[in-house]
PDB file of C-alpha atoms and ligand atoms in Angstrom:
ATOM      1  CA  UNK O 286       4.685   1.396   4.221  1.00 49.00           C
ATOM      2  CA  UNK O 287       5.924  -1.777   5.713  1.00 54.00           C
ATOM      3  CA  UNK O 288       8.573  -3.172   3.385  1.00 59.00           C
ATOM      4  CA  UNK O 289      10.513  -5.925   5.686  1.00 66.00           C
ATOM      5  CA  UNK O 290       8.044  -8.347   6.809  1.00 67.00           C
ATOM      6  CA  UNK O 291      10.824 -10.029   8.816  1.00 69.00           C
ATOM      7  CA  UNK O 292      11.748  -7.152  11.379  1.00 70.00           C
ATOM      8  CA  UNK O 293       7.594  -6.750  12.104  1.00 72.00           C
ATOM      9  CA  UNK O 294       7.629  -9.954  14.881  1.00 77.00           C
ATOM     10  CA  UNK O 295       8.797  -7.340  17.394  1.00 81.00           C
ATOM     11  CA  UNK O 296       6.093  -4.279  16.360  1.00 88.00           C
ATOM     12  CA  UNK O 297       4.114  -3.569  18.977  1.00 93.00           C
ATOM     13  CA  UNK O 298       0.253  -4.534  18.320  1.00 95.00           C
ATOM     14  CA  UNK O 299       0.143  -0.408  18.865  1.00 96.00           C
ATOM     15  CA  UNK O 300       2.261   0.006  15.751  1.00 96.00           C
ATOM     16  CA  UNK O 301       0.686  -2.538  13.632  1.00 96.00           C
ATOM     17  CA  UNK O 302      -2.776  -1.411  14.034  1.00 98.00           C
ATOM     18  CA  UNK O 303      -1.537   1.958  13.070  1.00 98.00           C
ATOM     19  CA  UNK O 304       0.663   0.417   9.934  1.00 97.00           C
ATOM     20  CA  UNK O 305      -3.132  -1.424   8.691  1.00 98.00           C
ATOM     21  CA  UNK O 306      -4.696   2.053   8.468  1.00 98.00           C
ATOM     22  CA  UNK O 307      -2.723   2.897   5.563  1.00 97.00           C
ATOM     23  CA  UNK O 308      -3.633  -0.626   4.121  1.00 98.00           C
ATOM     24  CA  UNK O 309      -7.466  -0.314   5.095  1.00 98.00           C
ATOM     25  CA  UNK O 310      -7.185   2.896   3.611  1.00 98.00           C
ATOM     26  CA  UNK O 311      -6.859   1.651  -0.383  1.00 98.00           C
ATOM     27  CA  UNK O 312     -10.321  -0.229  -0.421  1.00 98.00           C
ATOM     28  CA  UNK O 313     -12.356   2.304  -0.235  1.00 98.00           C
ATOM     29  CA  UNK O 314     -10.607   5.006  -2.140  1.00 98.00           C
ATOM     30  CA  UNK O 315      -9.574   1.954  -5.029  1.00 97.00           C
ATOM     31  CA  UNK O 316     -10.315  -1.797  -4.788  1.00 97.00           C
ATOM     32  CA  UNK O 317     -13.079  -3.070  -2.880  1.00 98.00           C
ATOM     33  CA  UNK O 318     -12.452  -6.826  -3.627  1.00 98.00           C
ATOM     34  CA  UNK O 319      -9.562  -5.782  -1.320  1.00 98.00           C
ATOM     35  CA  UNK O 320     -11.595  -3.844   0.961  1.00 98.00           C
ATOM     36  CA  UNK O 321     -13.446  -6.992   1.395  1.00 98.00           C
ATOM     37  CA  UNK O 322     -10.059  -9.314   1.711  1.00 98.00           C
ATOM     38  CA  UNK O 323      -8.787  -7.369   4.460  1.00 98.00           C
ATOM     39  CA  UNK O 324     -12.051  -7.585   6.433  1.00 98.00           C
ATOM     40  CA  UNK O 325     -11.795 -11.154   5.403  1.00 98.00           C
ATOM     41  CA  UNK O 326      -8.031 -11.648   6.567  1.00 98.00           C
ATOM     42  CA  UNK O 327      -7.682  -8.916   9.493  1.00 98.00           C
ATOM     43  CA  UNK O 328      -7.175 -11.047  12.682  1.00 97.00           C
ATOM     44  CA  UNK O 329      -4.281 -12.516  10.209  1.00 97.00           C
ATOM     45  CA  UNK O 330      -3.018  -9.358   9.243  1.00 97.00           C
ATOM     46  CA  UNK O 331      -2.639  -8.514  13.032  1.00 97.00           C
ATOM     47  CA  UNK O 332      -1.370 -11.403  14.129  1.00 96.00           C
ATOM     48  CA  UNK O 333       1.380 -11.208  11.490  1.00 95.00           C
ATOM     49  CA  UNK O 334       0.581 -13.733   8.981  1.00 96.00           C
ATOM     50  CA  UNK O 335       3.215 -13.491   6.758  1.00 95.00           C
ATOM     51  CA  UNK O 336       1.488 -14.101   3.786  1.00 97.00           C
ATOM     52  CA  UNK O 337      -1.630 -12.350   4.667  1.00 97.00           C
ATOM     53  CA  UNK O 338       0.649  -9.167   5.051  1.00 96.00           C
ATOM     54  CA  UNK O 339       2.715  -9.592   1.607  1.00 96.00           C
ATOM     55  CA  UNK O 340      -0.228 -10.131   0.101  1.00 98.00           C
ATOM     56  CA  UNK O 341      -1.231  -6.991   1.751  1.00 98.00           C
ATOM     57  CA  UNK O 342       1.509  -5.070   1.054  1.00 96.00           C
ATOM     58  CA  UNK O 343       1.942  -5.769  -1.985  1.00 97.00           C
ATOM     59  CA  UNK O 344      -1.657  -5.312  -3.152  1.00 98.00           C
ATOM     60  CA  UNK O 345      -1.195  -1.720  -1.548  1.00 97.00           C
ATOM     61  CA  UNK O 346       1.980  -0.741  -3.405  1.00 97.00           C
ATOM     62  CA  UNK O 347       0.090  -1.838  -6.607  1.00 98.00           C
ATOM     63  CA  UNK O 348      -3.109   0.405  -5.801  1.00 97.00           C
ATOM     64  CA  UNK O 349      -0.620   3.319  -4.936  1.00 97.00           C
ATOM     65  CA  UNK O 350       1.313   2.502  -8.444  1.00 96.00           C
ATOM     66  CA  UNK O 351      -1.298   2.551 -10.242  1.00 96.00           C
ATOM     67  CA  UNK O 352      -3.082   6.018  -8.979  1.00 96.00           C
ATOM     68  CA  UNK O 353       0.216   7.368  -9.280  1.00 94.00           C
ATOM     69  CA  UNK O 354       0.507   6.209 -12.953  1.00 93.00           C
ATOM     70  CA  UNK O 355      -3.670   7.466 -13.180  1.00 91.00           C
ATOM     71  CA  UNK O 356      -2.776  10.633 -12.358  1.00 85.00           C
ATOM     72  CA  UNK O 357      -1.016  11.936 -15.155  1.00 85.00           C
ATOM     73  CA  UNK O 358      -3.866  11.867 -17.366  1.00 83.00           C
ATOM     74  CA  UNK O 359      -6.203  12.891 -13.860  1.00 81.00           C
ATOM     75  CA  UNK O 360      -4.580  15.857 -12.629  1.00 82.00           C
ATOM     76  CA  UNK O 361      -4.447  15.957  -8.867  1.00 86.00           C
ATOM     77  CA  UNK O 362      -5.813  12.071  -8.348  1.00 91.00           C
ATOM     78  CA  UNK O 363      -3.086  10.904  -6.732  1.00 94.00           C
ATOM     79  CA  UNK O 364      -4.900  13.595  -3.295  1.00 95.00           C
ATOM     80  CA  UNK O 365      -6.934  10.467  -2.907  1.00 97.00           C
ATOM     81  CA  UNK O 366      -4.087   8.840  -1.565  1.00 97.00           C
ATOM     82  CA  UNK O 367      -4.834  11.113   1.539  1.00 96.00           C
ATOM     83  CA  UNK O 368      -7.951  10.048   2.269  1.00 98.00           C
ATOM     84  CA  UNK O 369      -8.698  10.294   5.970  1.00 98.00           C
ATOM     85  CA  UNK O 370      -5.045  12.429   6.285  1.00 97.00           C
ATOM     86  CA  UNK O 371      -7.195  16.105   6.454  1.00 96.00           C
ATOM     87  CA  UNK O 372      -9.312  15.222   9.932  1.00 98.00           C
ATOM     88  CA  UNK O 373      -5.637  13.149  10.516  1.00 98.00           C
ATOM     89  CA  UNK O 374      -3.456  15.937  10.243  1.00 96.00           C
ATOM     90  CA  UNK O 375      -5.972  18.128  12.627  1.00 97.00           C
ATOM     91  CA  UNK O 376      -5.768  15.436  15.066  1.00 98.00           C
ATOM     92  CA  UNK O 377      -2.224  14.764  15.274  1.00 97.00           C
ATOM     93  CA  UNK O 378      -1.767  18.870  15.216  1.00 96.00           C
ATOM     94  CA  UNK O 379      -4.110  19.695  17.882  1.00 97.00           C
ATOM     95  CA  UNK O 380      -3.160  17.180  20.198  1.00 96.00           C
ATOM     96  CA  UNK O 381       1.055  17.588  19.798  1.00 94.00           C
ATOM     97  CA  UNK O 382       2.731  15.721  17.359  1.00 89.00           C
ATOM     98  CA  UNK O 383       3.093  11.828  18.575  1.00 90.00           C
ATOM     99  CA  UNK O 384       0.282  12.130  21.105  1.00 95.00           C
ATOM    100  CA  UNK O 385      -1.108   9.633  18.975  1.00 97.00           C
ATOM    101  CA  UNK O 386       0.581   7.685  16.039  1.00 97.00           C
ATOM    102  CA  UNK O 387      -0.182   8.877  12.330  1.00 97.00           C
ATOM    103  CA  UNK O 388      -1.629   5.771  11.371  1.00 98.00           C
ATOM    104  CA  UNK O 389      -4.428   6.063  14.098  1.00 98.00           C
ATOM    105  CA  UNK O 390      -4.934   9.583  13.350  1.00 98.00           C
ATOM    106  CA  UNK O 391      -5.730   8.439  10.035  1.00 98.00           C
ATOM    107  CA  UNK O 392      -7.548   5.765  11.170  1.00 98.00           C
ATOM    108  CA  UNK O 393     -10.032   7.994  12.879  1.00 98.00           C
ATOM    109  CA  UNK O 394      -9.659  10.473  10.117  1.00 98.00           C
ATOM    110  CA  UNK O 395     -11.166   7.827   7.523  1.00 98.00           C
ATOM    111  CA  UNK O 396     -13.942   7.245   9.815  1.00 98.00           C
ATOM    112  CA  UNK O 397     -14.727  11.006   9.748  1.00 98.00           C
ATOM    113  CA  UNK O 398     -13.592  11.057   5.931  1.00 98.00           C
ATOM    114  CA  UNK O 399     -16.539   8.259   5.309  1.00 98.00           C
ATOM    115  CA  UNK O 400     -19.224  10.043   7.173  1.00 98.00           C
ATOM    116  CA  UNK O 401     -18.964  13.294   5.377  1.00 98.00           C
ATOM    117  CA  UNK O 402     -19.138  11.109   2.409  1.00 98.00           C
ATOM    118  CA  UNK O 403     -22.432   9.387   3.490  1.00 98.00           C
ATOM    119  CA  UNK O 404     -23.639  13.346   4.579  1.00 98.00           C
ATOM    120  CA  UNK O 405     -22.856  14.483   1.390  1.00 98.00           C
ATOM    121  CA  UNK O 406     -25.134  11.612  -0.203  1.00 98.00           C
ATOM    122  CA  UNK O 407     -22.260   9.967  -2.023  1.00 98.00           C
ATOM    123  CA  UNK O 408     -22.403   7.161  -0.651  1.00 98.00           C
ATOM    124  CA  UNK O 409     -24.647   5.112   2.170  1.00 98.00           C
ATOM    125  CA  UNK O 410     -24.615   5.603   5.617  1.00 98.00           C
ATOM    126  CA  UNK O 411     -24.385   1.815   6.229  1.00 98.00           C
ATOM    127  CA  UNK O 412     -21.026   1.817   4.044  1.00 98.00           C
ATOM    128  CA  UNK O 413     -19.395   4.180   5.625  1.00 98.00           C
ATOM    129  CA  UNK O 414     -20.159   2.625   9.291  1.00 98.00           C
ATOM    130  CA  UNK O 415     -18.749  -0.805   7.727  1.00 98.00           C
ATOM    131  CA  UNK O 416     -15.709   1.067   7.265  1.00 98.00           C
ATOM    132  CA  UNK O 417     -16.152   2.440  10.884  1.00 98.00           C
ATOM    133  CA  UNK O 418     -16.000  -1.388  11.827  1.00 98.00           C
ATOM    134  CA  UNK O 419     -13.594  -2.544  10.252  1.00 98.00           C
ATOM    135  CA  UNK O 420     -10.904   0.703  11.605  1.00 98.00           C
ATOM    136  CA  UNK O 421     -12.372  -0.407  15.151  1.00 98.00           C
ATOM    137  CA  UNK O 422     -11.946  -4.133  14.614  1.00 98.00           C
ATOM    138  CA  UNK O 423      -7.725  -3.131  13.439  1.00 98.00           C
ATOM    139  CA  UNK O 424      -7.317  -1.533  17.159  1.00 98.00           C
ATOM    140  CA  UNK O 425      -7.868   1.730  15.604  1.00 98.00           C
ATOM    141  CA  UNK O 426      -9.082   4.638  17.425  1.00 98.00           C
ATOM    142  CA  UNK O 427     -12.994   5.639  15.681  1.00 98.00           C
ATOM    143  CA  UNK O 428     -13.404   8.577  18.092  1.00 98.00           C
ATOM    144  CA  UNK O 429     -11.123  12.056  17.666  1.00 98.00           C
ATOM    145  CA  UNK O 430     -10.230  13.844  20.756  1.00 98.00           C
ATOM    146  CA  UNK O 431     -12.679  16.605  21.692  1.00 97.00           C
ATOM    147  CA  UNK O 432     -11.319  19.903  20.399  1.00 97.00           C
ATOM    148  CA  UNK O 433     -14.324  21.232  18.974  1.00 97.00           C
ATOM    149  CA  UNK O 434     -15.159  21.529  15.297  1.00 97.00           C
ATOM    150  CA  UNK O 435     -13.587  25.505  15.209  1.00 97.00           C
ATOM    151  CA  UNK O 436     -10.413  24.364  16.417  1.00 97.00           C
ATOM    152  CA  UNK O 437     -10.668  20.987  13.925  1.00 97.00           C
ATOM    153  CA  UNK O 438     -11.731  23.483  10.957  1.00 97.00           C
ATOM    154  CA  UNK O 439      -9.079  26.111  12.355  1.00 95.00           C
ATOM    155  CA  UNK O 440      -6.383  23.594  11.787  1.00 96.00           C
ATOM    156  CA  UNK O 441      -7.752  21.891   8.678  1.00 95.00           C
ATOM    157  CA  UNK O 442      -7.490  25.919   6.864  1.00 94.00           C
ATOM    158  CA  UNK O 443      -3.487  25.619   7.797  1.00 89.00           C
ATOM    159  CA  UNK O 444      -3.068  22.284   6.543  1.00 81.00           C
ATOM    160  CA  UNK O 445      -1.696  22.611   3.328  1.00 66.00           C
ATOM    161  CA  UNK O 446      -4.650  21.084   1.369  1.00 56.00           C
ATOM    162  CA  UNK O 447      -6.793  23.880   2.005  1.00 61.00           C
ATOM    163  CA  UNK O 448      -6.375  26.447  -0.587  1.00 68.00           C
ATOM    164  CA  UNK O 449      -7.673  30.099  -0.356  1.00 75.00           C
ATOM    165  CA  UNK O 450      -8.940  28.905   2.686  1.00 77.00           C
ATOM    166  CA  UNK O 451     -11.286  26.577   1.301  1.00 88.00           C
ATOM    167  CA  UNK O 452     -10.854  22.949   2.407  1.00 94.00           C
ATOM    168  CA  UNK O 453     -10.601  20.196   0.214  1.00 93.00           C
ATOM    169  CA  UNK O 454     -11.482  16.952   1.219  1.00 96.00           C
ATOM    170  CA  UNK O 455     -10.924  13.391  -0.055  1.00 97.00           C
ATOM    171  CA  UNK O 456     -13.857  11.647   0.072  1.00 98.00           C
ATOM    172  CA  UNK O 457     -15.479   8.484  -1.388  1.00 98.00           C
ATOM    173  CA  UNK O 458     -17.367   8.919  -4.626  1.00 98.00           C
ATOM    174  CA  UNK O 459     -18.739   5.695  -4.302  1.00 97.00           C
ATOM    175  CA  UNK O 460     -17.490   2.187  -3.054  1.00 97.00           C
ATOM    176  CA  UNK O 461     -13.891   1.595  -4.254  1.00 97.00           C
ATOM    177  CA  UNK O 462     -13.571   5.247  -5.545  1.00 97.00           C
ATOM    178  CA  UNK O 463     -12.711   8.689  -4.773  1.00 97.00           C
ATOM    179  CA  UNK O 464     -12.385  12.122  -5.152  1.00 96.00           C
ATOM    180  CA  UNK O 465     -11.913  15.632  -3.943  1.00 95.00           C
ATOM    181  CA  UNK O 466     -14.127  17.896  -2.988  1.00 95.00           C
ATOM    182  CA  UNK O 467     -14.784  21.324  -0.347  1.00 95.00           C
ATOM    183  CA  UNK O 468     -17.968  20.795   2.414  1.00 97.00           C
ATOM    184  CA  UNK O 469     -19.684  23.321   4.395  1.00 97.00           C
ATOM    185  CA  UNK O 470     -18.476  24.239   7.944  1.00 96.00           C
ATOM    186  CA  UNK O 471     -21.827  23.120   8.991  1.00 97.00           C
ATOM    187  CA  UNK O 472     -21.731  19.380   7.301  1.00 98.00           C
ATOM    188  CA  UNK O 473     -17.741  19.211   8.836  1.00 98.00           C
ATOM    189  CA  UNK O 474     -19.146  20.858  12.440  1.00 98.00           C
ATOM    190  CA  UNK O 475     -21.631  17.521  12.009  1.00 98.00           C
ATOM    191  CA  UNK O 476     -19.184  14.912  11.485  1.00 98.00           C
ATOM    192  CA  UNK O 477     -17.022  16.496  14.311  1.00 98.00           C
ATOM    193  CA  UNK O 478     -19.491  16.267  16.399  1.00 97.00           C
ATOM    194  CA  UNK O 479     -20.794  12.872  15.813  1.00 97.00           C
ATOM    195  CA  UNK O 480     -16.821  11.580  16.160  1.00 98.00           C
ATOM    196  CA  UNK O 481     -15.230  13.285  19.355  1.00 96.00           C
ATOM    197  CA  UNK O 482     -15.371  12.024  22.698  1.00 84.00           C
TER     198      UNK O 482
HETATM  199 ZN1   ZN G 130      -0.258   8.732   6.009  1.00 73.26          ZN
END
């Protein structure tokens, strides 16, 4: 998370976009008053607006606080704070690590994260490609590379959320929440498809 506001003026716009997937990524899963504030304030956010980016920071520090803080009464909530971080991981693992930056691995990953959301009715299709927007509109890649959906599901198994080989995905229960849950091969094998070059 970006802490020193003043050392950002020399980020590269490469860097920032990937820094504002990790913001983008607590509207959906927590707040969407602040899902719709960053679509509001994004061409601030990447043009540095200091205040737009406190106010961004801090807002996301609070969110993470308070699942934190949630999840002692909801064992295992704080796993939403990896949402789009399962397709992520597979991404950044099948290409090499730092082939392409974690932030736009998750970037993409939320995109995929949102459509298996919308596949497994949880939420509408036309939510989760406003989502899709607003990841394209931060510089964010919204298309994974092409390594088919065995290899994707081959490295999502050896990521460490999968347990006894079943998957467990972070998905959105409905607008400004989340939750956990496995999907079939098939439903993933969909999303894969629909999201790869
Ligand atoms: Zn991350």
């Amino acid at each position: 998370m970006i802490a020193d506001l003043d050392t950002l003026d020399s980020l590269p716009a490469r860097e920032v976009s990937a820094g504002l997937a990790e913001v983008i990524k607590y509207g959906p899963i927590a707040d969407e008053a602040f899902l719709g504030w960053i679509e509001t304030n994004l061409d601030a956010l990447r043009a540095l607006d200091k205040s737009a980016l406190a106010y961004a920071v801090r807002r996301s520090c609070e969110i993470k606080a308070a699942v934190v803080g949630q999840d002692e009464r909801e064992q295992g909530l704080r796993a939403i704070l990896n949402f789009g971080h399962t397709f992520g991981h597979a991404i950044e693992a099948g290409l090499g690590y730092g082939a392409w930056l974690h932030g736009e691995a998750v970037g993409c990953g939320m995109v995929m994260a949102a459509d298996l959301s919308a596949r497994l009715g949880l939420i509408d299709a036309a939510y989760a490609q406003r989502l899709a927007r607003l990841i394209e509109r931060a510089g964010l890649p919204v298309r994974g590379p092409a390594l088919g959906a065995a290899r994707y599901l081959e490295l999502m198994r050896l990521d460490k959320k999968a347990e006894g080989g079943e998957i467990r995905f972070v998905v959105i229960e409905s607008p400004g929440r989340a939750g956990v849950r496995p999907a079939s091969d098939d439903l993933v094998a969909q999303v894969i498809a629909a999201h790869t070059a």
